[in-house]
Short mmCIF file of C-alpha atoms in Angstrom, two decimals:
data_model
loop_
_atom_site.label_atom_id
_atom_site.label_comp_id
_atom_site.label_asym_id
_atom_site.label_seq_id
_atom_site.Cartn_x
_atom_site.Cartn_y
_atom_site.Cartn_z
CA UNK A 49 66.01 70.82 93.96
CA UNK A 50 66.52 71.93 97.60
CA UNK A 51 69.81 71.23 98.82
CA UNK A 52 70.62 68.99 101.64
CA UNK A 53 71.06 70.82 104.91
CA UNK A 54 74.51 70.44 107.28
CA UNK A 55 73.18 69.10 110.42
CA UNK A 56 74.07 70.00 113.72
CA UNK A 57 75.48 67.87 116.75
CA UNK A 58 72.54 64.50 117.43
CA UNK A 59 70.95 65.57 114.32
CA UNK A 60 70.27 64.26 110.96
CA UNK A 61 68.22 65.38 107.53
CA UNK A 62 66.34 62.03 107.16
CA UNK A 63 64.19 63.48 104.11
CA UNK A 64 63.89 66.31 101.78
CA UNK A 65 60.28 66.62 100.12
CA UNK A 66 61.01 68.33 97.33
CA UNK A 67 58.04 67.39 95.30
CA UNK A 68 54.80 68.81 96.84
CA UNK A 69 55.28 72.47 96.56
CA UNK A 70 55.75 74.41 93.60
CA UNK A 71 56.37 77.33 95.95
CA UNK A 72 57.84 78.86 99.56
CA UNK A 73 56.72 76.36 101.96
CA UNK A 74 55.27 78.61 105.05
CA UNK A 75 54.78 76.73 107.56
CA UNK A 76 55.00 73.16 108.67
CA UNK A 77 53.03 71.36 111.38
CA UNK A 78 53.55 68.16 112.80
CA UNK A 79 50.12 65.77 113.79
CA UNK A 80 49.61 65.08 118.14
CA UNK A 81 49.90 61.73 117.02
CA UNK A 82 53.18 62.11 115.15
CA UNK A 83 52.18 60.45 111.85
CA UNK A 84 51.54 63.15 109.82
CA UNK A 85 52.83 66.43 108.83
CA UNK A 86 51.07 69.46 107.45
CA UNK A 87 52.88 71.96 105.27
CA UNK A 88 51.64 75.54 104.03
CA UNK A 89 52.98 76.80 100.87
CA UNK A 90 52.09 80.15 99.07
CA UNK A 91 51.28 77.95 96.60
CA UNK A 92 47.78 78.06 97.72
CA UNK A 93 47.56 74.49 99.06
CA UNK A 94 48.43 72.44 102.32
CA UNK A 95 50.39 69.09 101.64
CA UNK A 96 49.60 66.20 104.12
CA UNK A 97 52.43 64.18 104.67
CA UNK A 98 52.29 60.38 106.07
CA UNK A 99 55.56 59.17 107.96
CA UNK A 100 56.61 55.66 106.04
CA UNK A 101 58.98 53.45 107.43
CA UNK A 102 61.47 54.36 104.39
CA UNK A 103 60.21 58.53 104.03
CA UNK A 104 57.44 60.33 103.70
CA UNK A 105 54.33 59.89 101.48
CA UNK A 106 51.67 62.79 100.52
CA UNK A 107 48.77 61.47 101.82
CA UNK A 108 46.30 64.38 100.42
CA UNK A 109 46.52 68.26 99.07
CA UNK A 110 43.99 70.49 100.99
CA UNK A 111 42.95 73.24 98.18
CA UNK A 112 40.50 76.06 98.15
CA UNK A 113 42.99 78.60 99.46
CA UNK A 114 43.20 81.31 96.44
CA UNK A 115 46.32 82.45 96.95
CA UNK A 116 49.09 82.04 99.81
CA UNK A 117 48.56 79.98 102.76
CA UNK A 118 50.21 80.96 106.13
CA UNK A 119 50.13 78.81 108.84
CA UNK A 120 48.57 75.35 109.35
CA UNK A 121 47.90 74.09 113.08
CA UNK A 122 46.55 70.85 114.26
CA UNK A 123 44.29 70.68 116.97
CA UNK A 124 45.07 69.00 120.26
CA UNK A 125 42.50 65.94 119.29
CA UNK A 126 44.45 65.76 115.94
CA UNK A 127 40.94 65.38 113.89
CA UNK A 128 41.04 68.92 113.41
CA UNK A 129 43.01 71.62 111.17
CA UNK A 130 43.22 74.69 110.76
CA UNK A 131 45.03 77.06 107.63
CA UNK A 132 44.78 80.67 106.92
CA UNK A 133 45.75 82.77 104.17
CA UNK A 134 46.09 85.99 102.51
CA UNK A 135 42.54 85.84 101.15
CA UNK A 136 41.29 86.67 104.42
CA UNK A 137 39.86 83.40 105.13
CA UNK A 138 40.84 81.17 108.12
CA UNK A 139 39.48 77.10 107.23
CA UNK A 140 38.81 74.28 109.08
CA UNK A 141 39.18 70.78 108.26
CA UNK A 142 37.92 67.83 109.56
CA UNK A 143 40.07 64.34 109.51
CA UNK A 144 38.35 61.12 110.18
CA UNK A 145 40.00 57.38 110.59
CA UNK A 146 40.64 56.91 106.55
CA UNK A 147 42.51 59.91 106.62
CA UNK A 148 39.55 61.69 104.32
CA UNK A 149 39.87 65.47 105.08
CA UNK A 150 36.96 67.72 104.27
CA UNK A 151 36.79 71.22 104.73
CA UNK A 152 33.50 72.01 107.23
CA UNK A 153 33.82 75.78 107.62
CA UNK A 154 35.57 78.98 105.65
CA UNK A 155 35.38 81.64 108.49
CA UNK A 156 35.56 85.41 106.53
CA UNK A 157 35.86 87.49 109.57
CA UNK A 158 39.22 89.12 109.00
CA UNK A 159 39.80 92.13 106.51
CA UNK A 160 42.75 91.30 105.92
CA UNK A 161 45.70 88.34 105.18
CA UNK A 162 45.70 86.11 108.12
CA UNK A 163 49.43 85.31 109.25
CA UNK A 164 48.93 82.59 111.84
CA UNK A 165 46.34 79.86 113.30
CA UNK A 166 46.45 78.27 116.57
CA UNK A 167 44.55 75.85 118.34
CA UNK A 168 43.46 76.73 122.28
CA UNK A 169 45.91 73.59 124.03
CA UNK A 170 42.44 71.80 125.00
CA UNK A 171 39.83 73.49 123.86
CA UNK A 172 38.14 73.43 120.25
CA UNK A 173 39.02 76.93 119.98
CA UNK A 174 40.96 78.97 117.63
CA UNK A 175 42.44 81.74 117.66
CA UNK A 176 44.04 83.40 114.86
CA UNK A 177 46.49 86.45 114.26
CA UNK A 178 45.67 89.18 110.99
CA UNK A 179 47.19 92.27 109.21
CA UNK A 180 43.76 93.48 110.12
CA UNK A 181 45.30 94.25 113.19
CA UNK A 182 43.10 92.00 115.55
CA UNK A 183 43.40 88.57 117.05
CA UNK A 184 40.20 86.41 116.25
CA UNK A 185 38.68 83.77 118.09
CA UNK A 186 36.59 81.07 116.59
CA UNK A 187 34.59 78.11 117.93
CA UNK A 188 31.39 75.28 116.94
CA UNK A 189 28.49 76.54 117.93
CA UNK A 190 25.31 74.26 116.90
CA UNK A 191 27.20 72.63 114.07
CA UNK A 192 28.70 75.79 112.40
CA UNK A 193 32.11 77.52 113.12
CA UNK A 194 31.55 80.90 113.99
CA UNK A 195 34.05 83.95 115.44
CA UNK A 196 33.47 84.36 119.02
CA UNK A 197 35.86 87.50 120.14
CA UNK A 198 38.28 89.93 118.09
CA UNK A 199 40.95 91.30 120.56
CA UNK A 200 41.72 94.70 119.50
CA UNK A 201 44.67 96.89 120.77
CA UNK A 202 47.15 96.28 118.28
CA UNK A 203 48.24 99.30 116.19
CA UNK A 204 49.86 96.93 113.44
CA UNK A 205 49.51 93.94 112.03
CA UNK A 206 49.66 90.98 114.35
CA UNK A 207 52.07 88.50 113.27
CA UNK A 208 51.41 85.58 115.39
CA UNK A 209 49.20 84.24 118.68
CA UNK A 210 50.75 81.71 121.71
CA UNK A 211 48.71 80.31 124.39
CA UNK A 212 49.55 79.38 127.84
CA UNK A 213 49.46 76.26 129.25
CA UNK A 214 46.17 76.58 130.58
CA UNK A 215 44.60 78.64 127.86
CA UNK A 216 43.32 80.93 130.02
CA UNK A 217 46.02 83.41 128.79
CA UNK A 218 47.46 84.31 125.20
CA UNK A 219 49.74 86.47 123.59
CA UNK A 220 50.09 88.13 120.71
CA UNK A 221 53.03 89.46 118.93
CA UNK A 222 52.85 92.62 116.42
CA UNK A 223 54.62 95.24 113.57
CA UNK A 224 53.66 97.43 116.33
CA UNK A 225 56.50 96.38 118.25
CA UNK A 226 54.36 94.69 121.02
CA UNK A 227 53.69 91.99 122.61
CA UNK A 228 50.15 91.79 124.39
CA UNK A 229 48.69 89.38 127.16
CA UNK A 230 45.23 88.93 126.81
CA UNK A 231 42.72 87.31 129.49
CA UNK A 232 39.62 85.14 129.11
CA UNK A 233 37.00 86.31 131.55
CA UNK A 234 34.00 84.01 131.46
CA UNK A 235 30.40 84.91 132.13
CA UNK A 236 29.50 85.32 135.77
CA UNK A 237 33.19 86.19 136.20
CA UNK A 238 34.69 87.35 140.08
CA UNK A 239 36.20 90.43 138.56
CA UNK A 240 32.69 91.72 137.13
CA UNK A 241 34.09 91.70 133.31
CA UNK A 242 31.17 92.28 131.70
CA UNK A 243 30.31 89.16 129.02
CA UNK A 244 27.99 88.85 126.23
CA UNK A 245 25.68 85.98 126.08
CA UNK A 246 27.95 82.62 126.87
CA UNK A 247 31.12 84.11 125.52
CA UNK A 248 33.86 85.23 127.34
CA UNK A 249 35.34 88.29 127.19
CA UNK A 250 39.37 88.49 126.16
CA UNK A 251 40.63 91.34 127.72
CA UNK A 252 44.40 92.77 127.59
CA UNK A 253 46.04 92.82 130.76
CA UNK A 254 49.92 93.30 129.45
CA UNK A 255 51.18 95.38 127.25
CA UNK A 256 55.13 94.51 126.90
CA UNK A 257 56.70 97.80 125.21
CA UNK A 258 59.72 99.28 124.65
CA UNK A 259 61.52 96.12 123.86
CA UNK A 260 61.69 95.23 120.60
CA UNK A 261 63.12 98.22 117.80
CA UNK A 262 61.50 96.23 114.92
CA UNK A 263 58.68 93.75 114.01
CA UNK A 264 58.06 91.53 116.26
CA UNK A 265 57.06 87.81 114.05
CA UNK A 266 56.64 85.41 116.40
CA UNK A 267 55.78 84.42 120.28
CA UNK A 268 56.06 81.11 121.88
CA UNK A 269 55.05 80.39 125.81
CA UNK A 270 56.74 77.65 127.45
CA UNK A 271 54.05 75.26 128.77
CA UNK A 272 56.82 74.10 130.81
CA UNK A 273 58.20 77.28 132.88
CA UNK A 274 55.55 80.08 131.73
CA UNK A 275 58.08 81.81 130.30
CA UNK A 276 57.33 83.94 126.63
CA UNK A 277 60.02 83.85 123.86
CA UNK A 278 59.88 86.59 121.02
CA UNK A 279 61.47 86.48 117.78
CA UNK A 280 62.10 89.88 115.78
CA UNK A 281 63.13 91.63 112.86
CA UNK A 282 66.33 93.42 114.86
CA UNK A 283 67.29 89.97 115.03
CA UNK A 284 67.08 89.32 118.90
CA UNK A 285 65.79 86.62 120.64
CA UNK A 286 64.27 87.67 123.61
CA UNK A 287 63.13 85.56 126.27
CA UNK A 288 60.30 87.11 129.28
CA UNK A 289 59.77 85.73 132.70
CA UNK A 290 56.63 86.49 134.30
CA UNK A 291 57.64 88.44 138.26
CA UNK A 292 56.08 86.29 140.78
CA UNK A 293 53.73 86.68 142.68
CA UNK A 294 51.52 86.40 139.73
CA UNK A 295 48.86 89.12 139.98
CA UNK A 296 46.50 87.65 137.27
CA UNK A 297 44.38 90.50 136.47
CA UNK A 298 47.67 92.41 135.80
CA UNK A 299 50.79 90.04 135.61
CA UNK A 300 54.04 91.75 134.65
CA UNK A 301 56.71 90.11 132.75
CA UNK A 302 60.40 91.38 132.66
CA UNK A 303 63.04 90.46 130.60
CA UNK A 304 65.15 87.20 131.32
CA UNK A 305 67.41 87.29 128.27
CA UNK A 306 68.43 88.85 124.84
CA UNK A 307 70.95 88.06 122.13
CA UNK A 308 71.92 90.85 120.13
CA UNK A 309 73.47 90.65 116.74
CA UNK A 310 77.15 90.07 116.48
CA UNK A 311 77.19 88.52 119.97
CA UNK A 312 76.59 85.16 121.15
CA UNK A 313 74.94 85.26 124.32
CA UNK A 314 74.25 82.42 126.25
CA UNK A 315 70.81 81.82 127.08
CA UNK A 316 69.69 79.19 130.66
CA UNK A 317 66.86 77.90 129.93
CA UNK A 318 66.74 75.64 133.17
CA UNK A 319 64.01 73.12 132.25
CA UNK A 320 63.22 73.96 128.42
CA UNK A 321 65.20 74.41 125.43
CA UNK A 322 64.47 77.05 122.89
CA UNK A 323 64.57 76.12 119.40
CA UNK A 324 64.68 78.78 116.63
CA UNK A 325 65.43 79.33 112.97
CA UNK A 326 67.17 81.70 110.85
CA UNK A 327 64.72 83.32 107.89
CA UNK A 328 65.65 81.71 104.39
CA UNK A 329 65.38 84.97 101.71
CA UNK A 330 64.17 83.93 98.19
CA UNK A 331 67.30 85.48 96.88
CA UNK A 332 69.81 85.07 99.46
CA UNK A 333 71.84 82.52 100.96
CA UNK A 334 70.65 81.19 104.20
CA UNK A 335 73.71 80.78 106.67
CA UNK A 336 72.56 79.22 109.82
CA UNK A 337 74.55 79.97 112.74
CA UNK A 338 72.49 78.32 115.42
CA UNK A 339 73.28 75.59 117.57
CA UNK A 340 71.28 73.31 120.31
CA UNK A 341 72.29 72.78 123.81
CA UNK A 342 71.13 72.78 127.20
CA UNK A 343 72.92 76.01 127.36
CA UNK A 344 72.86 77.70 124.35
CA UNK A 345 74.44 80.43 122.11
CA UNK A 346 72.94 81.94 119.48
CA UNK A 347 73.81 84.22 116.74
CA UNK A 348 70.38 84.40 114.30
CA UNK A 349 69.63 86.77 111.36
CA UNK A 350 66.06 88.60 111.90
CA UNK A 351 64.37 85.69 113.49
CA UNK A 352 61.19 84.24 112.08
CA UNK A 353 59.67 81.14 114.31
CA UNK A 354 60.79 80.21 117.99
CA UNK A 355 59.42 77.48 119.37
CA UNK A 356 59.35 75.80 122.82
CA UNK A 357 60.32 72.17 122.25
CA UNK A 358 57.59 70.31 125.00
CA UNK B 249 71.66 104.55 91.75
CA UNK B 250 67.87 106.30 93.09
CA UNK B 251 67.18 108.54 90.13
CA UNK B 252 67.11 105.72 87.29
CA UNK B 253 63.96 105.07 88.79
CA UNK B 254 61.35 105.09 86.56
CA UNK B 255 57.43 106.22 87.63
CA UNK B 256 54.91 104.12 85.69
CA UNK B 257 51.16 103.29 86.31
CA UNK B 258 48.38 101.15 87.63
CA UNK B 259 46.72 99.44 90.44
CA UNK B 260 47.69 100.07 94.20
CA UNK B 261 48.37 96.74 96.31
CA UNK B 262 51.33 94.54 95.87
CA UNK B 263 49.53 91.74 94.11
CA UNK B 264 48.06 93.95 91.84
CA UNK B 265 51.00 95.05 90.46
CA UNK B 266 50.94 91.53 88.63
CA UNK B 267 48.75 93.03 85.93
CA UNK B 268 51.31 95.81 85.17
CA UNK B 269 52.11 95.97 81.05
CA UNK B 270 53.82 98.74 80.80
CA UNK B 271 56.60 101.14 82.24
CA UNK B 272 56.56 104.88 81.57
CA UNK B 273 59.99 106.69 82.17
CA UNK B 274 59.89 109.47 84.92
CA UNK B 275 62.19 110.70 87.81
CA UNK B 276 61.35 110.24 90.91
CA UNK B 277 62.40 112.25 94.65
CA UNK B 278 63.90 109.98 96.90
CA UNK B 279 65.02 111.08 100.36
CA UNK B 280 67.80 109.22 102.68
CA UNK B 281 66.10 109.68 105.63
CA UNK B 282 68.29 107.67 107.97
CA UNK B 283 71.59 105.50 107.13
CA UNK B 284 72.92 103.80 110.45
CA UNK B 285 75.57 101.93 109.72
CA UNK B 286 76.11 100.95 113.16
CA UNK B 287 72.93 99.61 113.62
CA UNK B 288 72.25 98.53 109.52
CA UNK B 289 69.70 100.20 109.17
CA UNK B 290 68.36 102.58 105.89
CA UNK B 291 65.15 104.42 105.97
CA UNK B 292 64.10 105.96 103.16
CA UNK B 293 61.28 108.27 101.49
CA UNK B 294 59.89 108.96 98.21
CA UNK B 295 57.10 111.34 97.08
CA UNK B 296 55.27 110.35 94.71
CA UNK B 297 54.55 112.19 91.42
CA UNK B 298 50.79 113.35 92.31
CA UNK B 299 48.84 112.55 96.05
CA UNK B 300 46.74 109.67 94.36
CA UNK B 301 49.95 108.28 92.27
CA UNK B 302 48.12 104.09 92.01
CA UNK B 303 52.09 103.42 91.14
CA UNK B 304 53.02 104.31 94.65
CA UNK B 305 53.58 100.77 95.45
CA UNK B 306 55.68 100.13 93.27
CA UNK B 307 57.75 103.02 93.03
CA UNK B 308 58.39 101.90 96.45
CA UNK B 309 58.82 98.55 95.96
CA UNK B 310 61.21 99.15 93.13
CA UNK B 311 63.14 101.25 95.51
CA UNK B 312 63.25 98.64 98.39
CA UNK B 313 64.45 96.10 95.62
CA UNK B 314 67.59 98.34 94.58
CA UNK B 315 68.64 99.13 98.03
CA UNK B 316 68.28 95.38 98.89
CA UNK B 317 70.53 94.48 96.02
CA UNK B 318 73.18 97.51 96.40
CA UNK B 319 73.32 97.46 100.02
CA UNK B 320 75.03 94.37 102.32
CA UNK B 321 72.71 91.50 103.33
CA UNK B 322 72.67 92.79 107.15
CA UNK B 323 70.95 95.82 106.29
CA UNK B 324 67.07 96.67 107.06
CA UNK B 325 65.94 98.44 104.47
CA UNK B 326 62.30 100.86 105.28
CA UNK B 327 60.97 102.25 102.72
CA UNK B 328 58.09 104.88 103.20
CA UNK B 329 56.20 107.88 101.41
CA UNK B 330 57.24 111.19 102.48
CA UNK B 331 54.66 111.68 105.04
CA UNK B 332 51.47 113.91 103.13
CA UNK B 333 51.63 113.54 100.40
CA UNK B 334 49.68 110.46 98.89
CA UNK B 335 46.21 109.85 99.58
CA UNK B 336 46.82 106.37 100.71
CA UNK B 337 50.45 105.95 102.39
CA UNK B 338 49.66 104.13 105.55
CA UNK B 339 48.09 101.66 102.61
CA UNK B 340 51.71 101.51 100.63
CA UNK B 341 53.79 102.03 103.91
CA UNK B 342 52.46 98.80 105.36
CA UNK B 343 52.68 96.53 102.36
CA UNK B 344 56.03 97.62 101.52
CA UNK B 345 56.96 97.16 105.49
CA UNK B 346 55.48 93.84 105.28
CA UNK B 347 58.33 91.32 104.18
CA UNK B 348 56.38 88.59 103.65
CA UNK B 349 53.63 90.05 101.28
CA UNK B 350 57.15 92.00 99.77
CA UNK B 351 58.14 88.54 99.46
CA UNK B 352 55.63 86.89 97.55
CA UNK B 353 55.02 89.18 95.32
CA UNK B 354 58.75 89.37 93.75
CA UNK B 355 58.32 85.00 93.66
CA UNK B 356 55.90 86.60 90.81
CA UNK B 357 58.31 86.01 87.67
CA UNK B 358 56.38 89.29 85.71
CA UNK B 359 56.43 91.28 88.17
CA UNK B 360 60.13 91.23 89.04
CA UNK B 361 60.40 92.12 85.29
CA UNK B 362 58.84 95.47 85.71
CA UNK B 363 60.95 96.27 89.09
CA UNK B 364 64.20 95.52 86.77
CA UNK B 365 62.22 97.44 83.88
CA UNK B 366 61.51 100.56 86.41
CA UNK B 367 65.06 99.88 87.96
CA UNK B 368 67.18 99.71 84.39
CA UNK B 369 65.40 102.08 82.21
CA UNK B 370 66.70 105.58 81.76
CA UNK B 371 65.17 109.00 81.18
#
């Protein structure tokens, strides 16, 4: 049975739930609402988890996945979720008021494992992130989901997807060692991007190279200060500031700050904090050596997630 | 520690390896491309037996297992076919780059018992 964690200054474990997986957990997603939590297990199914006054209670098992499932995301209007997998398939669920959950679409468009869903911030849009390669986009369109864009450019599997704030921008994060800005240009657009039908066109209009010397699993944009966070397999934490003035059709982002293994470096992150998390190995130990604080230091081990806390 | 390798056969992706009954004893060429000590990092490249070898995955994935256990936990391990010559090594490169798939598949009790059968086994 999982072990209970050592917490870390103004933190506490308040629950382990040790019985809903019989394998890795993935990924976990908290509700908008707060009540509920989502977790992703390559055990092919996605636990929903109801916050009790005295723990946690598993509300429902989403199954249908046939083998691993990658990421779960809740959708801004929390009635909405989304989980992916390495069958290929990205689902959506629906959630009404008796917390019922029934799938209403299995979208097939990738050739590959998907590795991460995400919902547009208020849009009913998805995008989501594949060893195909491509980024996917998927929205309702006369009562069935269907895949609106596939942003290609990536040479390698593309590990995860981050919107802006606005959702007019998002990035994705690669094995190619990339991390790419892509732009929604809408029909009728000022900058004569050419659109089919009532879709936009995503187009790439950054391409931040040279940065990273390994996989690159993760991307998170501060809603708060714009600013992009990476987390990579040469265990750096990298954190991008986009040079003002901001030319949209080409924006250029340069490099705020980088820890490097075997030092701490102290990372000012003026209005946000960063939160991240050390990767947990099957067979290894996991030592975390991370702590929170306005100004932080961080030693990590090839980082997995990073996360803007809102 | 690289030749008591063993080269057996069957199907080509990572989670097809599941099926795998048995284990045939063979050497196998394994290259040190690239040992950085400085920077942990091992790269390393095997050629498989015959271009459309189906046990190139797990040759490799053996490999990758042995260096993960012999080596310290800071190192990055790559493991790759020795460019031309298998019909499908961007196919085997990328799973066996791919930590997570890597991953997965070893949480499959039978086949970690053919990686230690391929890794114990000698000629």
């Amino acid at each position: 049975s999982p072990r209970p964690v050592p917490a870390g200054p103004g933190w506490a474990c308040r629950a382990v739930l040790g019985e809903g997986h019989q394998r890795t957990v993935r990924k976990v997603a908290w509700s908008p609402c707060g009540t509920y939590l989502a977790s992703a297990s390559f055990d092919a199914t996605t636990c929903i988890w109801k916050k009790q006054p005295d723990g946690f209670e598993c509300v429902t098992t989403l199954e249908g996945h046939e083998n691993e499932v990658k990421s779960v995301a809740w959708a801004p209007s929390g009635n909405l979720l989304a989980t992916c997998s390495r069958d290929k398939s990205v689902w959506v669920w629906e959630v009404d008021e008796e917390e019922e959950y029934e799938c209403v679409s299995v979208l097939n468009s990738h050739t590959q494992d998907v590795k991460h869903v995400v919902w547009h911030p208020n849009q009913e849009l998805l995008a989501s992130a594949s060893y195909d390669d491509t980024v996917k986009l998927y929205h309702e369109e006369e009562d069935d989901w269907v895949c609106c864009a596939t942003l290609e450019g990536h040479e390698s599997t593309v590990w995860s997807v981050a919107f802006d704030r606005s959702g007019e921008r998002l990035a994705s994060c690669s094995d190619d060692k990339t991390v790419r800005v892509w732009r929604q240009y809408k029909p009728g657009n000022e900058e004569g991007v050419a659109c089919s039908g009532t879709d936009p066109t995503w187009k790439c209009v950054c391409n931040l190279s040279g940065f990273h010397t390994r996989t690159i699993y993760d991307v998170a944009w501060c809603h708060l200060t714009g600013a992009l966070a990476t987390a990579c397999g040469d265990d750096a934490i990298r954190v991008f500031e986009e040079s003002s003035p901001a030319a949209p059709q080409q924006p250029t982002f340069s490099l705020a700050a980088h820890n490097s293994p075997g030092r701490a470096v102290t990372l000012h992150c003026s209005a946000s904090v960063l939160r991240t998390s050390v990767e947990a190995e099957p067979s290894r130990k996991n030592r975390p050596r991370v702590s929170f604080s306005r100004h932080m230091s961080l030693m990590a081990r090839a980082v997995f997630p990073v996360s803007f806390l809102e | 520690l690289i030749r008591s390798i063993n080269d057996p056969e069957h199907p080509l992706t990572l989670e097809e390896l599941n099926v795998v009954e048995q284990v045939r004893v063979k050497a196998i060429s394994v290259c040190f491309q690239q040992v950085n000590d400085a920077e942990s990092t091992v790269a390393v490249e095997f050629t498989p037996t015959i271009p459309h070898c189906s046990m190139a995955t797990l040759i490799g994935l053996s490999i990758k297992v042995k260096l993960i256990r012999s080596l310290p936990e800071r190192f990055k391990v790559d493991v790759h076919i020795t460019p031309g010559t298998h019909a499908s090594e961007h196919a085997v490169n990328k799973q066996l780059a791919d930590k997570e798939r890597v991953a997965a598949a070893l949480e499959n009790s039978h086949l970690l018992e053919v990686v230690n059968q391929c890794l114990s086994a000698r000629s």
